[in-house]
Coordinates of C-alpha atoms and ligand atoms in Angstrom, one line a residue:
Chain A
M219 CA 89.6 119.9 94.6
R220 CA 92.0 118.6 92.0
D221 CA 90.7 117.0 88.9
K222 CA 91.6 113.3 89.2
H223 CA 91.1 112.2 85.6
V224 CA 94.7 111.2 84.8
V225 CA 95.3 109.4 81.6
I226 CA 98.6 107.6 81.4
D227 CA 99.9 107.6 77.9
V228 CA 100.7 104.3 76.4
G229 CA 104.3 104.5 75.3
D230 CA 105.9 103.0 72.2
G231 CA 106.0 99.4 73.4
A232 CA 104.1 96.6 71.7
A233 CA 100.4 96.7 72.2
I234 CA 99.4 94.8 75.3
P235 CA 96.8 92.2 74.3
D236 CA 93.3 92.5 75.9
P237 CA 92.8 89.5 78.1
E238 CA 89.0 89.7 77.7
D239 CA 89.4 89.3 73.9
K240 CA 88.2 85.8 73.4
G241 CA 88.2 85.8 69.6
L242 CA 90.2 83.1 67.8
F243 CA 92.0 85.5 65.5
T244 CA 93.5 88.2 67.6
A245 CA 96.3 90.5 66.4
W246 CA 98.5 88.9 69.0
R247 CA 97.8 85.3 67.9
I248 CA 98.3 86.1 64.2
S249 CA 101.6 87.8 64.9
F250 CA 102.8 85.2 67.4
F251 CA 101.9 82.0 65.5
G252 CA 102.8 83.7 62.2
T253 CA 106.3 84.5 63.5
L254 CA 106.7 81.0 65.0
G255 CA 105.6 79.5 61.7
I256 CA 108.1 81.5 59.7
I257 CA 110.9 80.6 62.0
A258 CA 109.9 76.9 61.8
Y259 CA 109.6 77.0 58.1
L260 CA 113.1 78.6 57.7
L261 CA 114.7 76.2 60.1
I262 CA 113.2 73.1 58.5
F263 CA 113.4 74.0 54.8
R264 CA 116.4 76.2 54.8
P265 CA 118.5 74.9 57.7
D266 CA 121.6 76.2 55.9
P267 CA 122.1 79.1 56.8
Y268 CA 119.2 79.7 59.3
L269 CA 120.1 76.8 61.7
D270 CA 123.6 78.1 61.9
I271 CA 122.4 81.7 62.5
I272 CA 120.1 80.7 65.3
K273 CA 122.7 78.5 67.0
F274 CA 125.0 81.5 67.1
L275 CA 122.5 83.7 68.9
P276 CA 121.5 82.2 72.4
D277 CA 124.5 83.9 74.2
G278 CA 123.2 87.2 72.8
I279 CA 119.7 86.5 74.0
V280 CA 120.9 85.9 77.5
V281 CA 122.9 89.2 77.5
T282 CA 119.9 91.1 76.1
F283 CA 117.8 89.8 79.0
Q284 CA 120.5 90.5 81.6
V285 CA 120.8 94.1 80.4
T286 CA 117.0 94.5 80.3
F287 CA 116.3 93.1 83.8
A288 CA 119.1 95.0 85.4
S289 CA 118.2 98.2 83.7
I290 CA 114.5 97.9 84.5
G291 CA 115.4 97.2 88.1
L292 CA 117.5 100.3 88.3
A293 CA 114.8 102.3 86.4
L294 CA 112.1 101.2 88.8
V295 CA 114.1 102.3 91.8
L296 CA 115.1 105.6 90.3
G297 CA 111.5 106.1 88.9
L298 CA 109.9 105.6 92.3
I299 CA 112.4 108.0 93.9
A300 CA 111.9 110.6 91.1
G301 CA 108.1 110.2 91.2
L302 CA 108.0 110.7 95.0
G303 CA 110.4 113.6 94.6
R304 CA 108.2 115.2 92.0
I305 CA 105.1 115.2 94.3
S306 CA 107.1 116.0 97.4
K307 CA 106.5 119.3 99.3
N308 CA 110.2 119.3 100.1
T309 CA 111.6 121.9 97.7
F310 CA 115.1 120.5 97.5
F311 CA 114.0 116.9 96.8
N312 CA 111.4 118.1 94.3
L313 CA 113.9 120.2 92.4
V314 CA 116.5 117.4 92.2
A315 CA 113.9 115.0 90.9
S316 CA 112.5 117.5 88.4
T317 CA 115.9 118.4 87.1
Y318 CA 116.9 114.8 86.7
I319 CA 113.8 114.2 84.7
E320 CA 114.2 117.3 82.5
V321 CA 117.8 116.7 81.7
I322 CA 117.6 113.0 81.0
R323 CA 114.5 113.4 78.8
G324 CA 116.3 116.0 76.7
I325 CA 119.2 113.7 75.7
P326 CA 118.8 110.9 73.2
L327 CA 119.4 107.5 74.7
L328 CA 122.2 106.7 72.2
V329 CA 124.0 109.9 73.2
Q330 CA 123.6 109.0 76.9
L331 CA 124.9 105.6 76.2
F332 CA 128.0 107.0 74.5
Y333 CA 128.5 109.6 77.1
I334 CA 128.3 107.3 80.1
Y335 CA 130.5 104.8 78.3
F336 CA 133.2 107.1 77.2
A337 CA 133.0 109.9 79.8
L338 CA 132.8 107.5 82.7
G339 CA 135.5 105.4 81.1
H340 CA 137.9 108.3 81.6
L341 CA 137.2 108.5 85.3
V342 CA 136.7 104.9 86.3
R343 CA 137.1 101.7 84.4
V344 CA 133.5 100.5 84.1
P345 CA 132.8 97.2 82.4
D346 CA 130.8 97.6 79.2
M347 CA 127.8 95.8 80.7
V348 CA 127.7 98.2 83.7
A349 CA 127.9 101.3 81.5
A350 CA 125.1 99.9 79.4
I351 CA 122.9 99.2 82.5
V352 CA 123.6 102.5 84.1
A353 CA 122.8 104.5 81.0
M354 CA 119.6 102.5 80.2
G355 CA 118.5 102.6 83.9
F356 CA 119.0 106.3 84.2
C357 CA 117.2 107.1 81.0
Y358 CA 114.2 104.9 81.7
G359 CA 114.2 106.0 85.3
A360 CA 113.2 109.5 84.2
Y361 CA 110.3 108.2 82.1
M362 CA 109.3 105.8 84.9
G363 CA 109.4 108.8 87.4
E364 CA 106.6 110.4 85.4
V365 CA 104.6 107.2 85.3
F366 CA 104.9 106.8 89.1
R367 CA 103.9 110.4 89.6
A368 CA 100.8 110.1 87.5
G369 CA 99.9 106.8 89.1
I370 CA 100.2 108.1 92.6
L371 CA 98.3 111.3 91.8
S372 CA 95.5 109.3 90.2
I373 CA 94.6 107.8 93.6
D374 CA 91.7 109.7 95.3
D375 CA 92.6 112.0 98.2
G376 CA 89.9 110.3 100.2
Q377 CA 92.2 107.2 100.4
T378 CA 94.9 109.3 102.0
E379 CA 92.5 111.0 104.4
A380 CA 91.0 107.7 105.5
S381 CA 94.5 106.4 106.1
L382 CA 95.7 109.5 108.0
S383 CA 92.5 109.5 110.1
L384 CA 93.3 105.9 111.3
G385 CA 96.6 107.1 112.6
F386 CA 99.0 106.2 109.7
N387 CA 101.7 108.7 109.0
R388 CA 102.5 110.0 105.5
S389 CA 105.0 107.3 104.6
Q390 CA 102.9 104.5 106.0
T391 CA 100.0 105.8 104.0
M392 CA 102.1 105.8 100.8
R393 CA 103.3 102.3 101.5
Y394 CA 100.2 100.5 102.7
V395 CA 97.4 102.5 100.9
I396 CA 98.6 104.5 97.9
L397 CA 101.4 102.6 96.3
P398 CA 99.5 99.2 96.3
Q399 CA 96.7 100.9 94.4
A400 CA 98.9 103.1 92.2
W401 CA 100.9 100.0 91.2
R402 CA 98.0 98.5 89.4
I403 CA 97.5 101.7 87.4
I404 CA 101.2 102.0 86.8
L405 CA 101.6 98.4 85.7
P406 CA 100.4 98.8 82.0
P407 CA 102.7 101.8 81.3
V408 CA 105.6 100.2 83.2
G409 CA 105.0 97.0 81.1
N410 CA 105.2 99.1 77.9
E411 CA 108.4 100.7 79.1
F412 CA 109.8 97.3 79.9
I413 CA 109.2 96.1 76.3
A414 CA 110.4 99.4 74.9
L415 CA 113.5 99.0 77.0
L416 CA 114.1 95.5 75.8
K417 CA 114.0 96.7 72.2
D418 CA 116.2 99.7 73.0
T419 CA 118.9 97.4 74.5
S420 CA 119.8 96.7 70.9
L421 CA 121.6 100.1 71.1
V422 CA 124.1 98.7 73.5
S423 CA 125.5 96.5 70.8
I424 CA 127.3 99.7 69.7
I425 CA 129.4 99.9 72.9
A426 CA 130.7 96.3 72.7
V427 CA 128.1 94.5 74.7
S428 CA 127.4 91.2 73.0
D429 CA 123.6 91.3 72.9
I430 CA 121.5 89.6 70.2
L431 CA 122.1 92.3 67.7
R432 CA 125.9 92.4 68.2
R433 CA 126.1 88.6 68.0
G434 CA 124.1 88.8 64.8
R435 CA 126.4 91.5 63.3
E436 CA 129.4 89.4 64.1
F437 CA 127.9 86.4 62.3
A438 CA 126.9 88.5 59.4
S439 CA 130.2 90.2 58.9
E440 CA 132.0 86.8 58.8
S441 CA 129.4 85.0 56.6
F442 CA 128.2 88.0 54.6
L443 CA 124.7 86.7 55.1
Y444 CA 123.3 90.1 56.1
F445 CA 119.7 89.6 54.9
E446 CA 119.3 86.2 56.4
T447 CA 120.9 87.2 59.7
Y448 CA 118.8 90.3 60.2
T449 CA 115.7 88.4 59.2
M450 CA 116.3 85.9 62.0
I451 CA 117.2 88.7 64.5
A452 CA 114.0 90.6 63.8
L453 CA 111.9 87.4 64.2
I454 CA 113.6 86.6 67.5
Y455 CA 112.9 90.1 68.9
L456 CA 109.3 89.8 67.8
V457 CA 108.8 86.5 69.5
I458 CA 110.3 87.8 72.7
T459 CA 108.3 91.0 72.8
L460 CA 105.1 89.1 71.9
I461 CA 105.6 86.7 74.7
L462 CA 106.3 89.5 77.2
S463 CA 103.3 91.5 76.2
K464 CA 101.1 88.3 76.7
I465 CA 102.6 87.8 80.2
L466 CA 102.1 91.4 81.1
S467 CA 98.5 91.3 80.0
N468 CA 97.9 88.3 82.2
V469 CA 99.6 89.8 85.2
E470 CA 97.6 93.0 84.8
H471 CA 94.4 91.0 84.5
R472 CA 95.1 89.2 87.8
L473 CA 96.1 92.4 89.6
S474 CA 92.8 94.0 88.8
H475 CA 90.7 91.4 90.7
Y476 CA 89.5 93.9 93.3
E477 CA 88.0 96.1 90.7
R478 CA 85.7 93.4 89.4
R479 CA 82.2 92.9 90.7
Chain B
M126 CA 78.3 115.4 132.7
N127 CA 81.8 116.7 133.5
A128 CA 81.6 120.2 132.1
D129 CA 85.0 121.3 133.5
N130 CA 86.9 118.8 131.5
P131 CA 85.6 118.4 128.0
I132 CA 87.1 115.6 125.8
I133 CA 87.2 118.1 122.9
S134 CA 87.8 121.7 123.6
I135 CA 87.8 124.1 120.6
Q136 CA 88.7 127.6 121.6
K137 CA 88.5 130.7 119.4
V138 CA 89.5 128.8 116.2
H139 CA 90.0 130.7 113.0
K140 CA 90.6 129.0 109.7
S141 CA 91.2 130.9 106.4
F142 CA 91.7 129.5 102.9
G143 CA 93.5 132.4 101.4
T144 CA 91.4 135.5 102.2
F145 CA 88.3 133.4 102.7
K146 CA 87.3 132.8 106.3
A147 CA 86.0 129.2 106.6
L148 CA 85.9 129.3 110.4
D149 CA 85.5 132.6 112.2
D150 CA 86.1 132.5 116.0
V151 CA 84.6 129.1 116.7
S152 CA 84.5 127.8 120.2
L153 CA 82.9 124.5 121.2
N154 CA 83.2 122.0 124.0
V155 CA 82.3 118.3 123.8
D156 CA 82.1 116.2 126.9
A157 CA 82.9 112.5 127.0
G158 CA 79.9 110.5 125.9
Q159 CA 78.2 113.5 124.5
K160 CA 76.6 113.4 121.0
V161 CA 76.8 116.7 119.2
V162 CA 75.1 117.2 115.8
V163 CA 76.3 120.0 113.6
I164 CA 74.0 121.4 111.0
G165 CA 74.0 124.4 108.7
P166 CA 73.8 125.5 105.1
S167 CA 76.3 124.3 102.4
G168 CA 79.6 126.1 102.7
S169 CA 79.0 127.1 106.3
G170 CA 82.2 125.4 107.5
K171 CA 80.8 122.2 109.1
S172 CA 83.3 119.9 107.3
T173 CA 86.1 122.3 108.0
L174 CA 85.3 122.3 111.7
L175 CA 85.1 118.6 111.9
R176 CA 88.4 118.1 110.0
T177 CA 90.3 120.5 112.2
I178 CA 89.5 118.2 115.2
N179 CA 91.8 115.5 113.8
R180 CA 94.0 118.0 112.0
L181 CA 93.1 116.9 108.5
E182 CA 92.7 120.7 108.3
T183 CA 95.2 122.9 110.2
I184 CA 93.9 125.9 111.9
S185 CA 95.0 129.5 111.4
S186 CA 94.7 130.5 115.1
G187 CA 93.0 129.4 118.3
S188 CA 93.5 126.0 120.0
I189 CA 92.0 122.5 119.9
V190 CA 92.6 120.2 122.8
V191 CA 91.5 116.6 122.4
D192 CA 91.6 114.3 125.5
G193 CA 94.0 116.6 127.2
R194 CA 96.4 117.1 124.3
D195 CA 96.8 120.2 122.2
I196 CA 96.6 118.7 118.7
N197 CA 98.5 121.6 117.1
D198 CA 101.4 121.4 119.6
S199 CA 104.4 120.0 117.8
A200 CA 105.1 117.9 120.9
S201 CA 101.9 116.0 120.5
D202 CA 102.0 112.9 118.3
I203 CA 99.2 113.7 115.9
N204 CA 99.2 110.1 114.6
R205 CA 98.5 108.8 118.1
I206 CA 95.7 111.3 118.6
R207 CA 94.2 110.5 115.2
A208 CA 94.1 106.8 116.2
E209 CA 91.8 107.7 119.0
L210 CA 89.5 109.7 116.7
G211 CA 87.5 107.6 114.3
M212 CA 86.4 109.4 111.2
V213 CA 83.6 108.5 108.8
F214 CA 83.5 110.3 105.4
Q215 CA 80.6 111.1 103.1
S216 CA 82.3 109.2 100.3
F217 CA 83.2 106.1 102.5
N218 CA 86.9 106.0 101.4
L219 CA 87.3 102.3 102.0
F220 CA 90.6 100.9 100.8
R221 CA 89.8 99.7 97.4
H222 CA 92.6 97.2 97.2
K223 CA 91.7 95.4 100.4
S224 CA 88.9 93.0 101.3
V225 CA 86.4 94.2 103.9
L226 CA 88.2 92.2 106.6
D227 CA 91.6 93.6 105.6
N228 CA 90.1 97.1 105.7
L229 CA 89.3 96.5 109.3
T230 CA 92.5 94.8 110.3
L231 CA 95.1 96.9 108.5
A232 CA 95.5 99.7 111.0
P233 CA 95.3 97.6 114.2
I234 CA 97.9 95.1 112.8
K235 CA 100.3 97.8 111.5
L236 CA 99.9 100.5 114.1
K237 CA 99.0 98.6 117.3
K238 CA 100.9 95.5 116.4
T239 CA 97.8 93.5 117.2
P240 CA 98.3 89.8 116.3
R241 CA 96.5 89.0 113.1
A242 CA 94.2 86.4 114.7
Q243 CA 93.1 88.7 117.4
A244 CA 92.6 91.6 114.9
E245 CA 90.5 89.4 112.7
Q246 CA 88.4 88.2 115.6
H247 CA 87.8 91.8 116.7
A248 CA 87.0 92.7 113.1
M249 CA 84.4 89.9 112.8
E250 CA 82.7 91.1 116.0
L251 CA 82.5 94.6 114.5
L252 CA 81.1 93.2 111.2
E253 CA 78.6 91.4 113.3
K254 CA 77.6 94.6 114.9
V255 CA 77.1 96.4 111.6
G256 CA 75.4 93.3 110.1
L257 CA 78.0 92.4 107.4
V258 CA 79.7 89.2 108.6
D259 CA 78.9 87.6 105.3
K260 CA 80.8 90.3 103.4
A261 CA 84.1 89.8 105.2
E262 CA 85.8 88.5 102.1
S263 CA 84.2 91.0 99.6
Y264 CA 85.9 93.9 98.1
P265 CA 84.5 97.4 98.5
V266 CA 83.4 97.7 94.9
Q267 CA 81.2 94.7 95.4
L268 CA 79.2 96.4 98.1
S269 CA 76.3 98.9 98.0
G270 CA 76.8 102.4 99.4
G271 CA 75.0 101.6 102.6
Q272 CA 77.1 98.5 103.1
Q273 CA 80.3 100.4 102.3
Q274 CA 79.5 103.1 104.9
R275 CA 78.8 100.5 107.5
V276 CA 82.1 98.9 106.8
A277 CA 83.7 102.3 107.1
I278 CA 82.2 102.8 110.5
A279 CA 83.4 99.3 111.6
R280 CA 86.9 100.2 110.2
A281 CA 87.1 103.3 112.3
L282 CA 85.8 101.4 115.4
A283 CA 88.5 98.7 114.9
M284 CA 91.1 101.2 116.4
N285 CA 88.9 101.4 119.6
P286 CA 88.6 105.2 119.2
K287 CA 87.3 107.4 122.1
I288 CA 85.6 109.7 119.8
M289 CA 83.8 109.3 116.4
L290 CA 83.6 112.1 113.8
F291 CA 81.0 111.7 111.1
D292 CA 80.9 114.0 108.1
E293 CA 77.6 113.7 106.3
P294 CA 77.7 109.9 106.5
T295 CA 74.4 109.4 104.7
S296 CA 74.5 112.2 102.1
A297 CA 76.0 110.1 99.3
L298 CA 73.5 107.3 99.9
D299 CA 70.3 106.3 98.0
P300 CA 67.3 107.0 100.3
E301 CA 66.6 103.3 101.0
M302 CA 70.1 102.8 102.4
I303 CA 70.1 105.7 104.8
G304 CA 68.2 103.8 107.5
E305 CA 70.7 101.0 107.8
V306 CA 73.6 103.4 108.4
L307 CA 71.7 105.6 110.9
E308 CA 70.7 102.5 112.8
V309 CA 74.3 101.6 113.3
M310 CA 75.0 105.1 114.5
V311 CA 72.1 105.1 116.9
T312 CA 73.4 101.8 118.4
L313 CA 76.8 103.3 118.8
A314 CA 75.3 106.4 120.5
R315 CA 73.4 104.1 122.9
E316 CA 76.6 102.4 123.8
G317 CA 78.0 105.7 125.1
M318 CA 80.4 106.7 122.3
T319 CA 81.3 110.4 122.1
M320 CA 80.1 111.5 118.7
V321 CA 80.3 114.7 116.6
V322 CA 78.0 114.3 113.6
V323 CA 77.6 116.6 110.6
T324 CA 74.3 115.6 109.1
H325 CA 71.1 116.8 107.4
E326 CA 69.1 114.0 109.1
M327 CA 67.0 115.9 111.5
G328 CA 65.2 112.8 112.8
F329 CA 68.6 111.5 113.9
A330 CA 69.5 114.8 115.5
R331 CA 66.3 114.8 117.5
E332 CA 66.6 111.2 118.6
V333 CA 70.3 111.1 119.4
A334 CA 71.8 114.5 120.0
D335 CA 72.6 115.9 123.4
S336 CA 73.1 119.2 121.7
V337 CA 72.7 120.6 118.2
V338 CA 75.1 123.2 116.8
F339 CA 74.0 125.5 114.0
M340 CA 76.7 127.0 111.8
D341 CA 76.5 129.7 109.2
E342 CA 79.2 131.6 107.4
G343 CA 82.0 130.0 109.4
K344 CA 80.4 130.9 112.8
I345 CA 78.6 129.0 115.4
V346 CA 75.2 130.7 115.5
E347 CA 73.4 128.6 118.1
V348 CA 74.0 125.7 120.4
A349 CA 71.0 124.1 122.0
P350 CA 69.5 120.7 123.1
P351 CA 67.4 119.3 120.3
D352 CA 63.9 120.0 121.7
R353 CA 64.7 123.7 122.2
F354 CA 66.7 123.9 119.0
F355 CA 63.9 122.5 116.7
D356 CA 60.8 123.8 118.5
N357 CA 62.0 127.1 119.9
P358 CA 65.1 128.3 118.2
E359 CA 66.5 131.5 119.6
H360 CA 68.2 133.1 116.5
K361 CA 66.5 134.4 113.4
R362 CA 69.0 132.7 111.1
T363 CA 68.4 129.3 112.8
Q364 CA 64.6 129.8 112.3
R365 CA 65.0 130.6 108.7
F366 CA 67.3 127.6 108.1
L367 CA 64.8 125.3 109.8
E368 CA 61.9 126.6 107.8
Q369 CA 63.7 125.9 104.6
I370 CA 64.7 122.3 105.4
L371 CA 61.7 121.0 107.5
Ligands
ATP709 N1 90.8 123.3 100.7 C1 90.0 124.4 100.5 N2 90.5 125.5 99.8 C2 89.7 126.6 99.7 N3 88.5 126.7 100.2 C3 88.0 125.7 100.9 C4 88.7 124.5 101.1 N4 87.9 123.7 101.8 C5 86.8 124.3 102.0 N5 86.8 125.6 101.5 C6 85.7 126.5 101.6 O1 85.4 126.7 102.9 C7 84.0 126.9 103.0 C8 83.5 125.9 104.1 O2 83.6 124.6 103.5 P1 83.1 123.3 104.3 O3 83.4 122.1 103.4 O4 83.5 123.3 105.6 O5 81.5 123.5 104.2 P2 80.3 122.6 104.7 O6 79.6 123.3 105.7 O7 80.9 121.3 105.1 O8 79.5 122.5 103.4 P3 78.7 121.2 102.8 O9 77.4 121.1 103.4 O10 78.5 121.6 101.3 O11 79.6 120.0 102.9 C9 83.4 126.7 101.7 O12 83.0 127.9 101.2 C10 84.5 126.0 100.9 O13 84.4 126.5 99.5
MG710 MG1 80.8 119.4 104.2

């Protein structure tokens, strides 16, 4: 019998708040309302230049979200395939998935980004956005593959046996019995990856994608207000990631209903 | 009983895990409607034997024919055969993400394309039978072990199986819950279900079994009707085993 105690590492995303924490002063609340307070203070008492800065950024926020959602979509699909490949008994499928994960995890994201942008640029003309999404998606897909694998393996063999004994085949068992349960285990690390990915999208500013950071750099290089601009950018990233981690914690809480007595 | 045409026919089955022989030349026939109880010491191959019948465990050699179909023949659709063989596990294995009702309706809806309303009606009848109508909306974690096992029996019955396989269904239960599960099994036996039951419940074996199979070290040592088996066992090893447990 295989030991089923799988611990899924929490990545480098923001800490997901504990929905059971009913205290008034939680780390999340202090950070969130503190950040909002600082932004409000700056906009009200120092509208010049902070109001100008923040007016310049919304297009960038939209782009950051577009890249994040498209990349996470691609990463989830690749991750599911890679995760299933890694546990597959089919040697070919297994090797392809394992190699993909090994290779991608060995190359820094920024290098992948440059590589896909410039190398692919020689072969086909890819829009900057697409290059960014493909690079982010492939990179995070490899990490996601390991998360999926661990999540699937954490489900007790008895669930599979019960499903098979009812007449479900292997793929029906995966679909109706294993994945719906693995999903709940996978969600926290996937949420962390999502937030980490959103932060890492700041790297795409280097390849001419107008995300938050690039918009900010454009503003700063014209106005020379580097300190003020990057202050505002940091605050905006913080607000976004804090909101996301709160949403994730609530979704997670809801998904765990069948584990509660 | 129709001895010429058993519903389960196990012939000269061998099963090895590496060099270890878990089943060693095992042959056994089960007729339709018969209740066979399998007993034996731990590690004797009882679970392995039961699990080869629905091919959760593949055999190394020999043949197993269930309801006229060789289950190890690549031409037989194993999933179809499994749907006719209900299985109940020691550890219940209810689907943790599904309510009790959904545990019962999942397979009929997805595999037999039974309309949901009809599947739910059948499920409620089965819950009535195992005495758990009021738990239809509960999730498995909210139930006691005995209740979970009764749901697991109902879930297996929801596919209208011809045969039920039980692998130590009461071994994981607190003593006060064993009775409620055995009661359901006795009812099922009375209704004429073909049953193969691995158990240590000798009272159940005496009351329900048509024949008792004693296994040791991967071999079937003795097969006899319960009276003879318990009161006048033929083999030394059977006698020693019974002395230990009774
Ligand atoms: N997957 C496996 N790999 C290796 N050995 C196995 C495997 N499954 C079972 N065995 C071995 O086969 C033998 C028979 O196991 P089995 O589970 O059939 O015994 P059992 O009679 O059901 O015992 P118990 O009363 O403890 O449940 C045991 O020695 C066991 O260690
Ligand atoms: Mg066993």
